mmCIF file of C-alpha atoms and ligand atoms in Angstrom:
data_model
loop_
_atom_site.group_PDB
_atom_site.id
_atom_site.type_symbol
_atom_site.label_atom_id
_atom_site.label_comp_id
_atom_site.label_asym_id
_atom_site.label_seq_id
_atom_site.Cartn_x
_atom_site.Cartn_y
_atom_site.Cartn_z
ATOM 1 C CA MET A 1444 0.096 -0.030 0.019
ATOM 2 C CA THR A 1445 2.787 2.434 0.665
ATOM 3 C CA SER A 1446 4.299 3.729 -2.365
ATOM 4 C CA ASN A 1447 8.099 4.096 -2.990
ATOM 5 C CA GLU A 1448 7.664 7.697 -4.005
ATOM 6 C CA THR A 1449 8.669 10.082 -1.316
ATOM 7 C CA LEU A 1450 6.093 12.618 -0.352
ATOM 8 C CA ILE A 1451 7.931 14.560 2.426
ATOM 9 C CA GLU A 1452 11.665 15.149 2.857
ATOM 10 C CA VAL A 1453 12.850 16.667 5.943
ATOM 11 C CA LYS A 1454 16.374 17.946 6.356
ATOM 12 C CA ASN A 1455 18.241 19.563 9.336
ATOM 13 C CA LEU A 1456 14.901 20.655 10.871
ATOM 14 C CA ARG A 1457 15.369 22.748 14.064
ATOM 15 C CA LYS A 1458 13.225 24.468 16.498
ATOM 16 C CA TRP A 1459 14.483 26.043 19.679
ATOM 17 C CA PHE A 1460 12.173 27.907 22.070
ATOM 18 C CA PRO A 1461 13.563 30.982 24.131
ATOM 19 C CA VAL A 1462 13.382 30.372 27.937
ATOM 20 C CA LYS A 1463 11.571 33.400 29.709
ATOM 21 C CA ARG A 1464 14.155 35.488 31.481
ATOM 22 C CA SER A 1465 13.499 37.027 34.801
ATOM 23 C CA ILE A 1466 14.426 40.749 35.422
ATOM 24 C CA ALA A 1467 17.457 39.523 37.560
ATOM 25 C CA ASP A 1468 18.595 37.347 34.472
ATOM 26 C CA VAL A 1469 18.521 40.673 32.327
ATOM 27 C CA ILE A 1470 20.123 42.889 34.921
ATOM 28 C CA LYS A 1471 22.931 40.278 35.571
ATOM 29 C CA ARG A 1472 23.091 39.785 31.821
ATOM 30 C CA ARG A 1473 22.909 36.067 32.173
ATOM 31 C CA PRO A 1474 23.058 34.419 28.598
ATOM 32 C CA ARG A 1475 19.533 33.630 27.155
ATOM 33 C CA LEU A 1476 18.784 29.910 27.464
ATOM 34 C CA TRP A 1477 16.852 27.811 24.742
ATOM 35 C CA VAL A 1478 14.625 24.635 24.934
ATOM 36 C CA ARG A 1479 16.103 22.710 22.040
ATOM 37 C CA ALA A 1480 12.904 20.895 21.294
ATOM 38 C CA VAL A 1481 13.933 19.745 17.804
ATOM 39 C CA ASP A 1482 17.442 19.936 17.304
ATOM 40 C CA GLY A 1483 18.356 19.093 13.596
ATOM 41 C CA ILE A 1484 16.581 16.127 12.354
ATOM 42 C CA SER A 1485 16.260 14.537 8.876
ATOM 43 C CA PHE A 1486 13.791 11.887 7.456
ATOM 44 C CA THR A 1487 11.623 11.107 4.645
ATOM 45 C CA ILE A 1488 8.039 9.906 4.556
ATOM 46 C CA LYS A 1489 6.765 7.934 1.538
ATOM 47 C CA LYS A 1490 3.425 8.396 -0.049
ATOM 48 C CA ARG A 1491 0.590 6.535 1.675
ATOM 49 C CA GLU A 1492 2.999 5.531 4.432
ATOM 50 C CA ILE A 1493 2.110 5.488 8.184
ATOM 51 C CA PHE A 1494 5.307 6.710 9.579
ATOM 52 C CA GLY A 1495 5.668 6.455 13.429
ATOM 53 C CA LEU A 1496 7.447 9.019 15.585
ATOM 54 C CA VAL A 1497 8.137 7.443 19.016
ATOM 55 C CA GLY A 1498 9.843 8.336 22.230
ATOM 56 C CA GLU A 1499 9.289 9.577 25.767
ATOM 57 C CA SER A 1500 7.254 12.708 26.528
ATOM 58 C CA GLY A 1501 9.634 15.778 25.996
ATOM 59 C CA SER A 1502 11.477 14.188 23.101
ATOM 60 C CA GLY A 1503 10.160 16.637 20.650
ATOM 61 C CA LYS A 1504 7.610 14.674 18.757
ATOM 62 C CA THR A 1505 4.752 16.993 18.987
ATOM 63 C CA THR A 1506 6.867 19.900 18.051
ATOM 64 C CA THR A 1507 8.197 17.989 14.988
ATOM 65 C CA GLY A 1508 4.404 17.154 13.861
ATOM 66 C CA LYS A 1509 3.496 20.789 14.246
ATOM 67 C CA LEU A 1510 6.579 21.828 12.228
ATOM 68 C CA LEU A 1511 5.712 19.472 9.507
ATOM 69 C CA ILE A 1512 2.383 21.070 8.798
ATOM 70 C CA ARG A 1513 3.732 24.625 9.569
ATOM 71 C CA LEU A 1514 1.587 25.180 12.706
ATOM 72 C CA LEU A 1515 5.072 26.208 14.055
ATOM 73 C CA ASP A 1516 7.728 28.047 12.118
ATOM 74 C CA PRO A 1517 11.195 26.089 12.018
ATOM 75 C CA ASP A 1518 14.371 28.092 12.789
ATOM 76 C CA THR A 1519 16.322 26.365 10.224
ATOM 77 C CA GLY A 1520 16.051 23.303 7.821
ATOM 78 C CA SER A 1521 13.708 22.367 5.135
ATOM 79 C CA ILE A 1522 10.388 20.491 4.693
ATOM 80 C CA VAL A 1523 10.015 19.497 1.036
ATOM 81 C CA PHE A 1524 6.612 18.328 -0.059
ATOM 82 C CA ARG A 1525 6.586 16.488 -3.451
ATOM 83 C CA GLU A 1526 3.241 17.275 -5.007
ATOM 84 C CA ASN A 1527 2.940 15.461 -8.414
ATOM 85 C CA GLY A 1528 6.637 15.254 -8.426
ATOM 86 C CA ASN A 1529 6.968 19.173 -7.912
ATOM 87 C CA PRO A 1530 9.030 19.890 -4.727
ATOM 88 C CA VAL A 1531 7.808 22.686 -2.521
ATOM 89 C CA ASN A 1532 9.865 23.715 0.690
ATOM 90 C CA LEU A 1533 6.958 24.445 3.264
ATOM 91 C CA ALA A 1534 9.492 25.768 5.693
ATOM 92 C CA THR A 1535 9.948 28.983 3.655
ATOM 93 C CA LEU A 1536 6.439 29.656 2.613
ATOM 94 C CA SER A 1537 4.850 32.910 3.860
ATOM 95 C CA PRO A 1538 1.550 32.817 5.601
ATOM 96 C CA LYS A 1539 -0.200 33.787 2.288
ATOM 97 C CA GLU A 1540 1.721 31.209 0.262
ATOM 98 C CA LEU A 1541 0.579 28.575 3.070
ATOM 99 C CA LYS A 1542 -2.950 29.234 2.721
ATOM 100 C CA PRO A 1543 -3.736 26.709 -0.281
ATOM 101 C CA TRP A 1544 -1.656 24.183 1.906
ATOM 102 C CA ARG A 1545 -3.907 24.443 4.897
ATOM 103 C CA LYS A 1546 -6.434 21.991 3.629
ATOM 104 C CA LYS A 1547 -3.767 19.521 2.402
ATOM 105 C CA LEU A 1548 -2.222 19.188 5.883
ATOM 106 C CA GLN A 1549 -4.270 18.237 8.798
ATOM 107 C CA ILE A 1550 -3.913 17.217 12.388
ATOM 108 C CA ILE A 1551 -5.747 15.024 14.809
ATOM 109 C CA TYR A 1552 -5.067 15.913 18.422
ATOM 110 C CA GLN A 1553 -4.489 13.807 21.496
ATOM 111 C CA ASP A 1554 -7.457 15.251 23.454
ATOM 112 C CA PRO A 1555 -10.910 14.685 21.875
ATOM 113 C CA TYR A 1556 -12.449 16.404 24.881
ATOM 114 C CA GLY A 1557 -10.485 19.641 24.330
ATOM 115 C CA SER A 1558 -10.204 19.823 20.609
ATOM 116 C CA LEU A 1559 -13.870 19.972 19.740
ATOM 117 C CA ASN A 1560 -15.901 23.142 20.582
ATOM 118 C CA PRO A 1561 -18.563 21.889 23.338
ATOM 119 C CA ARG A 1562 -20.978 24.467 22.069
ATOM 120 C CA MET A 1563 -21.094 23.098 18.377
ATOM 121 C CA THR A 1564 -23.098 20.140 17.160
ATOM 122 C CA VAL A 1565 -21.297 17.507 15.173
ATOM 123 C CA LYS A 1566 -22.786 19.055 11.963
ATOM 124 C CA GLU A 1567 -21.182 22.605 12.968
ATOM 125 C CA LEU A 1568 -18.014 21.031 13.856
ATOM 126 C CA LEU A 1569 -17.689 19.512 10.393
ATOM 127 C CA MET A 1570 -19.072 22.329 8.494
ATOM 128 C CA GLU A 1571 -16.586 24.830 9.989
ATOM 129 C CA PRO A 1572 -13.291 23.555 8.383
ATOM 130 C CA LEU A 1573 -15.295 23.515 4.993
ATOM 131 C CA ARG A 1574 -16.439 27.034 5.353
ATOM 132 C CA PHE A 1575 -12.869 28.247 6.228
ATOM 133 C CA LEU A 1576 -10.769 26.142 3.747
ATOM 134 C CA GLU A 1577 -13.306 25.531 0.831
ATOM 135 C CA PRO A 1578 -15.477 28.749 0.929
ATOM 136 C CA ASP A 1579 -16.660 28.274 -2.649
ATOM 137 C CA LEU A 1580 -18.775 25.079 -1.826
ATOM 138 C CA SER A 1581 -22.550 25.553 -1.743
ATOM 139 C CA GLU A 1582 -24.437 24.684 1.393
ATOM 140 C CA GLU A 1583 -25.650 21.594 -0.205
ATOM 141 C CA GLU A 1584 -22.245 20.494 -1.314
ATOM 142 C CA ARG A 1585 -21.088 21.108 2.244
ATOM 143 C CA MET A 1586 -23.861 18.918 3.578
ATOM 144 C CA GLU A 1587 -23.021 16.189 1.192
ATOM 145 C CA ARG A 1588 -19.322 16.413 2.345
ATOM 146 C CA VAL A 1589 -20.553 16.116 6.155
ATOM 147 C CA VAL A 1590 -22.655 13.075 5.487
ATOM 148 C CA ARG A 1591 -19.851 11.367 3.420
ATOM 149 C CA ALA A 1592 -17.255 12.020 6.207
ATOM 150 C CA LEU A 1593 -19.598 10.659 9.000
ATOM 151 C CA LYS A 1594 -20.316 7.543 6.990
ATOM 152 C CA ARG A 1595 -16.512 7.109 6.390
ATOM 153 C CA VAL A 1596 -15.811 7.318 10.151
ATOM 154 C CA ARG A 1597 -18.785 4.983 11.002
ATOM 155 C CA LEU A 1598 -20.752 7.606 12.956
ATOM 156 C CA THR A 1599 -24.167 6.181 11.518
ATOM 157 C CA PRO A 1600 -27.045 6.761 11.399
ATOM 158 C CA VAL A 1601 -25.781 10.239 10.226
ATOM 159 C CA GLU A 1602 -29.138 11.980 11.175
ATOM 160 C CA GLU A 1603 -28.679 10.792 14.788
ATOM 161 C CA PHE A 1604 -25.056 12.015 15.089
ATOM 162 C CA ILE A 1605 -25.207 15.457 13.281
ATOM 163 C CA VAL A 1606 -27.356 16.864 16.019
ATOM 164 C CA LYS A 1607 -25.206 15.761 18.880
ATOM 165 C CA TYR A 1608 -22.902 17.816 20.984
ATOM 166 C CA PRO A 1609 -19.561 16.497 21.900
ATOM 167 C CA HIS A 1610 -20.506 15.784 25.611
ATOM 168 C CA GLN A 1611 -23.161 13.399 24.143
ATOM 169 C CA LEU A 1612 -20.608 11.346 22.494
ATOM 170 C CA SER A 1613 -18.127 8.776 24.007
ATOM 171 C CA GLY A 1614 -14.294 9.384 23.814
ATOM 172 C CA GLY A 1615 -14.040 7.073 20.796
ATOM 173 C CA GLN A 1616 -17.026 8.807 19.031
ATOM 174 C CA ARG A 1617 -15.485 12.221 19.658
ATOM 175 C CA GLN A 1618 -12.232 11.164 18.063
ATOM 176 C CA ARG A 1619 -14.096 9.686 15.190
ATOM 177 C CA VAL A 1620 -15.548 13.277 14.795
ATOM 178 C CA ALA A 1621 -12.019 14.705 14.960
ATOM 179 C CA VAL A 1622 -11.015 12.236 12.068
ATOM 180 C CA ALA A 1623 -13.980 13.214 10.060
ATOM 181 C CA ARG A 1624 -13.076 17.000 10.624
ATOM 182 C CA ALA A 1625 -9.474 16.088 9.272
ATOM 183 C CA ILE A 1626 -10.630 14.067 6.285
ATOM 184 C CA ILE A 1627 -13.604 16.359 5.158
ATOM 185 C CA VAL A 1628 -11.204 18.750 3.477
ATOM 186 C CA GLU A 1629 -9.690 15.891 1.533
ATOM 187 C CA PRO A 1630 -6.022 16.388 2.895
ATOM 188 C CA GLU A 1631 -3.018 14.460 1.611
ATOM 189 C CA PHE A 1632 -1.148 14.400 4.903
ATOM 190 C CA ILE A 1633 -2.482 14.018 8.401
ATOM 191 C CA VAL A 1634 -0.393 14.363 11.663
ATOM 192 C CA ALA A 1635 -2.081 12.036 14.208
ATOM 193 C CA ASP A 1636 -0.749 13.280 17.663
ATOM 194 C CA GLU A 1637 -1.295 10.463 20.233
ATOM 195 C CA PRO A 1638 -4.862 10.066 18.904
ATOM 196 C CA VAL A 1639 -5.716 6.989 21.257
ATOM 197 C CA SER A 1640 -3.897 7.871 24.532
ATOM 198 C CA MET A 1641 -6.769 9.658 26.102
ATOM 199 C CA ILE A 1642 -9.596 7.430 25.135
ATOM 200 C CA ASP A 1643 -10.896 4.179 26.819
ATOM 201 C CA VAL A 1644 -8.684 1.051 26.020
ATOM 202 C CA SER A 1645 -11.623 -0.765 24.609
ATOM 203 C CA MET A 1646 -11.945 1.893 21.766
ATOM 204 C CA ARG A 1647 -8.261 2.247 20.853
ATOM 205 C CA ALA A 1648 -8.360 -0.548 18.365
ATOM 206 C CA GLY A 1649 -11.209 0.796 16.681
ATOM 207 C CA ILE A 1650 -9.666 4.274 16.073
ATOM 208 C CA LEU A 1651 -6.245 2.715 15.051
ATOM 209 C CA HIS A 1652 -8.203 0.678 12.654
ATOM 210 C CA LEU A 1653 -10.109 3.615 11.315
ATOM 211 C CA LEU A 1654 -6.750 5.418 10.550
ATOM 212 C CA LEU A 1655 -5.533 2.343 8.568
ATOM 213 C CA ARG A 1656 -8.697 2.293 6.627
ATOM 214 C CA MET A 1657 -8.414 5.971 5.931
ATOM 215 C CA ARG A 1658 -4.828 5.453 4.586
ATOM 216 C CA ASP A 1659 -6.134 2.663 2.384
ATOM 217 C CA GLU A 1660 -9.446 4.164 1.237
ATOM 218 C CA LEU A 1661 -8.279 7.758 0.745
ATOM 219 C CA GLY A 1662 -4.510 7.260 -0.115
ATOM 220 C CA LEU A 1663 -3.573 9.466 3.015
ATOM 221 C CA THR A 1664 0.010 9.702 4.334
ATOM 222 C CA ILE A 1665 0.127 9.885 8.068
ATOM 223 C CA LEU A 1666 2.720 10.745 10.812
ATOM 224 C CA TYR A 1667 1.651 8.879 13.890
ATOM 225 C CA ILE A 1668 3.041 10.284 17.020
ATOM 226 C CA THR A 1669 3.121 8.096 20.155
ATOM 227 C CA HIS A 1670 4.960 6.970 23.313
ATOM 228 C CA ASP A 1671 3.207 3.567 22.970
ATOM 229 C CA LEU A 1672 5.229 1.086 20.964
ATOM 230 C CA SER A 1673 2.455 -1.423 20.885
ATOM 231 C CA THR A 1674 0.102 0.735 18.932
ATOM 232 C CA ALA A 1675 3.134 1.902 16.657
ATOM 233 C CA GLY A 1676 3.684 -1.792 15.897
ATOM 234 C CA TYR A 1677 -0.068 -2.173 14.962
ATOM 235 C CA LEU A 1678 -0.305 0.853 12.805
ATOM 236 C CA THR A 1679 2.986 1.874 11.225
ATOM 237 C CA ASP A 1680 5.157 0.962 8.258
ATOM 238 C CA ARG A 1681 8.305 2.591 9.520
ATOM 239 C CA ILE A 1682 9.356 4.030 13.027
ATOM 240 C CA ALA A 1683 11.608 6.869 13.966
ATOM 241 C CA VAL A 1684 12.685 6.911 17.677
ATOM 242 C CA MET A 1685 13.222 10.347 19.085
ATOM 243 C CA TYR A 1686 15.273 11.352 22.060
ATOM 244 C CA LEU A 1687 15.867 14.915 23.264
ATOM 245 C CA GLY A 1688 15.245 16.533 19.986
ATOM 246 C CA LYS A 1689 17.174 14.205 17.730
ATOM 247 C CA ILE A 1690 16.451 10.980 15.883
ATOM 248 C CA MET A 1691 18.163 7.944 17.315
ATOM 249 C CA GLU A 1692 17.017 5.370 14.850
ATOM 250 C CA ILE A 1693 14.877 4.849 11.773
ATOM 251 C CA GLY A 1694 13.785 1.610 10.232
ATOM 252 C CA PRO A 1695 10.917 -0.735 9.183
ATOM 253 C CA ALA A 1696 8.475 -1.008 12.108
ATOM 254 C CA GLU A 1697 8.684 -4.651 12.555
ATOM 255 C CA LYS A 1698 12.526 -4.708 12.517
ATOM 256 C CA VAL A 1699 12.824 -1.787 15.012
ATOM 257 C CA LEU A 1700 10.401 -3.469 17.327
ATOM 258 C CA THR A 1701 11.784 -6.975 17.209
ATOM 259 C CA ASP A 1702 15.504 -6.183 16.657
ATOM 260 C CA PRO A 1703 16.273 -2.562 17.772
ATOM 261 C CA LEU A 1704 19.747 -1.375 17.162
ATOM 262 C CA HIS A 1705 20.115 1.674 19.276
ATOM 263 C CA PRO A 1706 20.544 1.332 22.973
ATOM 264 C CA TYR A 1707 17.841 3.844 23.622
ATOM 265 C CA SER A 1708 15.395 1.840 21.471
ATOM 266 C CA GLN A 1709 16.502 -1.317 22.981
ATOM 267 C CA ALA A 1710 15.626 -0.038 26.397
ATOM 268 C CA LEU A 1711 12.337 1.304 25.340
ATOM 269 C CA ILE A 1712 11.264 -1.763 23.589
ATOM 270 C CA SER A 1713 12.449 -3.957 26.562
ATOM 271 C CA ALA A 1714 9.835 -2.105 28.887
ATOM 272 C CA VAL A 1715 6.965 -2.958 26.440
ATOM 273 C CA PRO A 1716 4.963 -5.854 28.209
ATOM 274 C CA VAL A 1717 4.721 -9.104 26.428
ATOM 275 C CA PRO A 1718 1.225 -10.824 26.081
ATOM 276 C CA ASP A 1719 2.813 -14.150 27.073
ATOM 277 C CA PRO A 1720 3.579 -14.065 30.802
ATOM 278 C CA THR A 1721 5.932 -17.158 30.619
ATOM 279 C CA ALA A 1722 7.886 -15.512 27.807
ATOM 280 C CA LYS A 1723 11.288 -14.353 28.869
ATOM 281 C CA LYS A 1724 12.240 -10.881 28.555
ATOM 282 C CA GLU A 1725 15.129 -8.867 30.096
ATOM 283 C CA ARG A 1726 14.103 -5.397 30.934
ATOM 284 C CA ILE A 1727 16.844 -2.751 30.466
ATOM 285 C CA LEU A 1728 16.527 -0.107 33.052
ATOM 286 C CA LEU A 1729 17.721 3.236 32.146
ATOM 287 C CA LYS A 1730 19.538 5.421 34.623
ATOM 288 C CA GLY A 1731 17.696 8.538 35.636
ATOM 289 C CA GLU A 1732 15.187 10.747 33.747
ATOM 290 C CA ILE A 1733 15.216 12.342 30.444
ATOM 291 C CA PRO A 1734 17.491 15.410 30.837
ATOM 292 C CA SER A 1735 16.252 18.812 30.433
ATOM 293 C CA PRO A 1736 16.185 19.832 26.701
ATOM 294 C CA ILE A 1737 17.757 23.192 27.883
ATOM 295 C CA PHE A 1738 20.964 21.457 29.125
ATOM 296 C CA ILE A 1739 21.650 18.734 26.543
ATOM 297 C CA PRO A 1740 24.654 16.568 27.391
ATOM 298 C CA ARG A 1741 27.807 17.088 25.155
ATOM 299 C CA GLY A 1742 28.760 14.237 22.801
ATOM 300 C CA CYS A 1743 26.001 11.590 22.478
ATOM 301 C CA ARG A 1744 23.089 13.092 24.230
ATOM 302 C CA PHE A 1745 21.897 9.723 25.424
ATOM 303 C CA TRP A 1746 25.414 8.912 27.168
ATOM 304 C CA PRO A 1747 24.414 9.828 30.846
ATOM 305 C CA ARG A 1748 21.714 7.079 30.628
ATOM 306 C CA CYS A 1749 23.263 4.545 28.142
ATOM 307 C CA PRO A 1750 24.438 1.212 29.535
ATOM 308 C CA LYS A 1751 26.830 0.979 26.737
ATOM 309 C CA ALA A 1752 28.489 4.360 26.734
ATOM 310 C CA PHE A 1753 32.058 4.564 26.415
ATOM 311 C CA ASP A 1754 34.702 7.468 26.262
ATOM 312 C CA ARG A 1755 34.074 8.671 22.655
ATOM 313 C CA CYS A 1756 30.365 8.933 23.412
ATOM 314 C CA ARG A 1757 31.062 11.832 25.989
ATOM 315 C CA ARG A 1758 33.172 13.839 23.432
ATOM 316 C CA GLU A 1759 31.493 13.341 19.964
ATOM 317 C CA GLU A 1760 28.009 13.390 18.769
ATOM 318 C CA PRO A 1761 27.153 10.433 16.595
ATOM 319 C CA LYS A 1762 25.497 11.082 13.110
ATOM 320 C CA LEU A 1763 22.546 9.219 11.815
ATOM 321 C CA LYS A 1764 23.816 6.781 9.366
ATOM 322 C CA GLU A 1765 22.588 3.861 7.272
ATOM 323 C CA VAL A 1766 23.861 0.722 8.826
ATOM 324 C CA GLU A 1767 21.945 -1.703 6.656
ATOM 325 C CA PRO A 1768 19.491 -1.114 4.000
ATOM 326 C CA GLY A 1769 16.711 0.999 5.112
ATOM 327 C CA ARG A 1770 18.012 1.076 8.820
ATOM 328 C CA TRP A 1771 19.551 4.224 10.280
ATOM 329 C CA VAL A 1772 21.138 4.635 13.650
ATOM 330 C CA ALA A 1773 22.825 7.321 15.546
ATOM 331 C CA CYS A 1774 25.361 5.429 17.665
ATOM 332 C CA HIS A 1775 29.238 5.113 17.819
ATOM 333 C CA LEU A 1776 28.820 1.394 18.218
ATOM 334 C CA TYR A 1777 27.911 1.066 14.483
ATOM 335 C CA ASP A 1778 30.983 2.978 13.215
HETATM 336 FE FE1 LIG B 2093 25.191 4.769 23.890
HETATM 337 FE FE2 LIG B 2093 27.603 5.860 23.045
HETATM 338 FE FE3 LIG B 2093 25.811 4.708 21.331
HETATM 339 FE FE4 LIG B 2093 25.299 7.112 22.644
HETATM 340 S S1 LIG B 2093 26.862 6.729 21.060
HETATM 341 S S2 LIG B 2093 23.867 5.358 22.338
HETATM 342 S S3 LIG B 2093 26.383 6.714 24.494
HETATM 343 S S4 LIG B 2093 26.927 3.659 22.915
#
């Protein structure tokens, strides 16, 4: 289902946020500090691929997702979107030039309770993006799109759902409305940011299956952001593992999950519970917490927690390199 054609090519993408300074900092001329949320990352996403971005909270996943659809402006780097073979660097587009791209690039947020306006009915929630992004449609055409989108996300009978308010829906149904809002404008690329982490466990499989179906039926390309490796294994074609603003490993989902190469991926995967309680699995315990993205360790940023760190790791930052076809790792062990 995934095509071999590259849809998005990200190169050296960086986004730092300034830390607010106190009056004392200004008076004492203390240097400005920065949260290095995304610190120079490169990867590609293929057409119709579901690409997983995994890592602990604070690793820069959500910032990356927002940069890719220009909800945030990058400091440096490029985000080249290949539309019908024509490369367009989204990173350099002005707000005016971005306007026609808004409908092609959509996002589904983690929180289906906070992302839907509680005072709007399902019909109004779905009409809103159409009014904004496709103002030339007639009211009748909009209604047709609403009905089609609700049928696609299996919120039927449609007449029953369009009059409901978010509080009258379950968490899973609200997330289906969020998916319908994203697909109603016929996008090409969707960022799904932890879309199942806040809904009941019993409804998660349904939403993941819905995303898979949307990829297959609508030819969508999806960036799936998660800290949950089990759902990433179910849904994604390839996975990138992020740590403190950098990518540590990229590879086919099955390979990364069954045979992780980077010590950080190995530790993350060792912590995933296995369904068979008799199966032996050694858990790799990492030292300490993820460090602050303001004070990133020199050398390999993972070295203070890495069970395999050696001298060079403290001095030199490893580059992300291809160690076997399709598998990229940033670790000196593979030099
Ligand atoms: Fe561990 Fe060194 Fe590899 Fe970093 S470069 S992951 S510290 S072994």
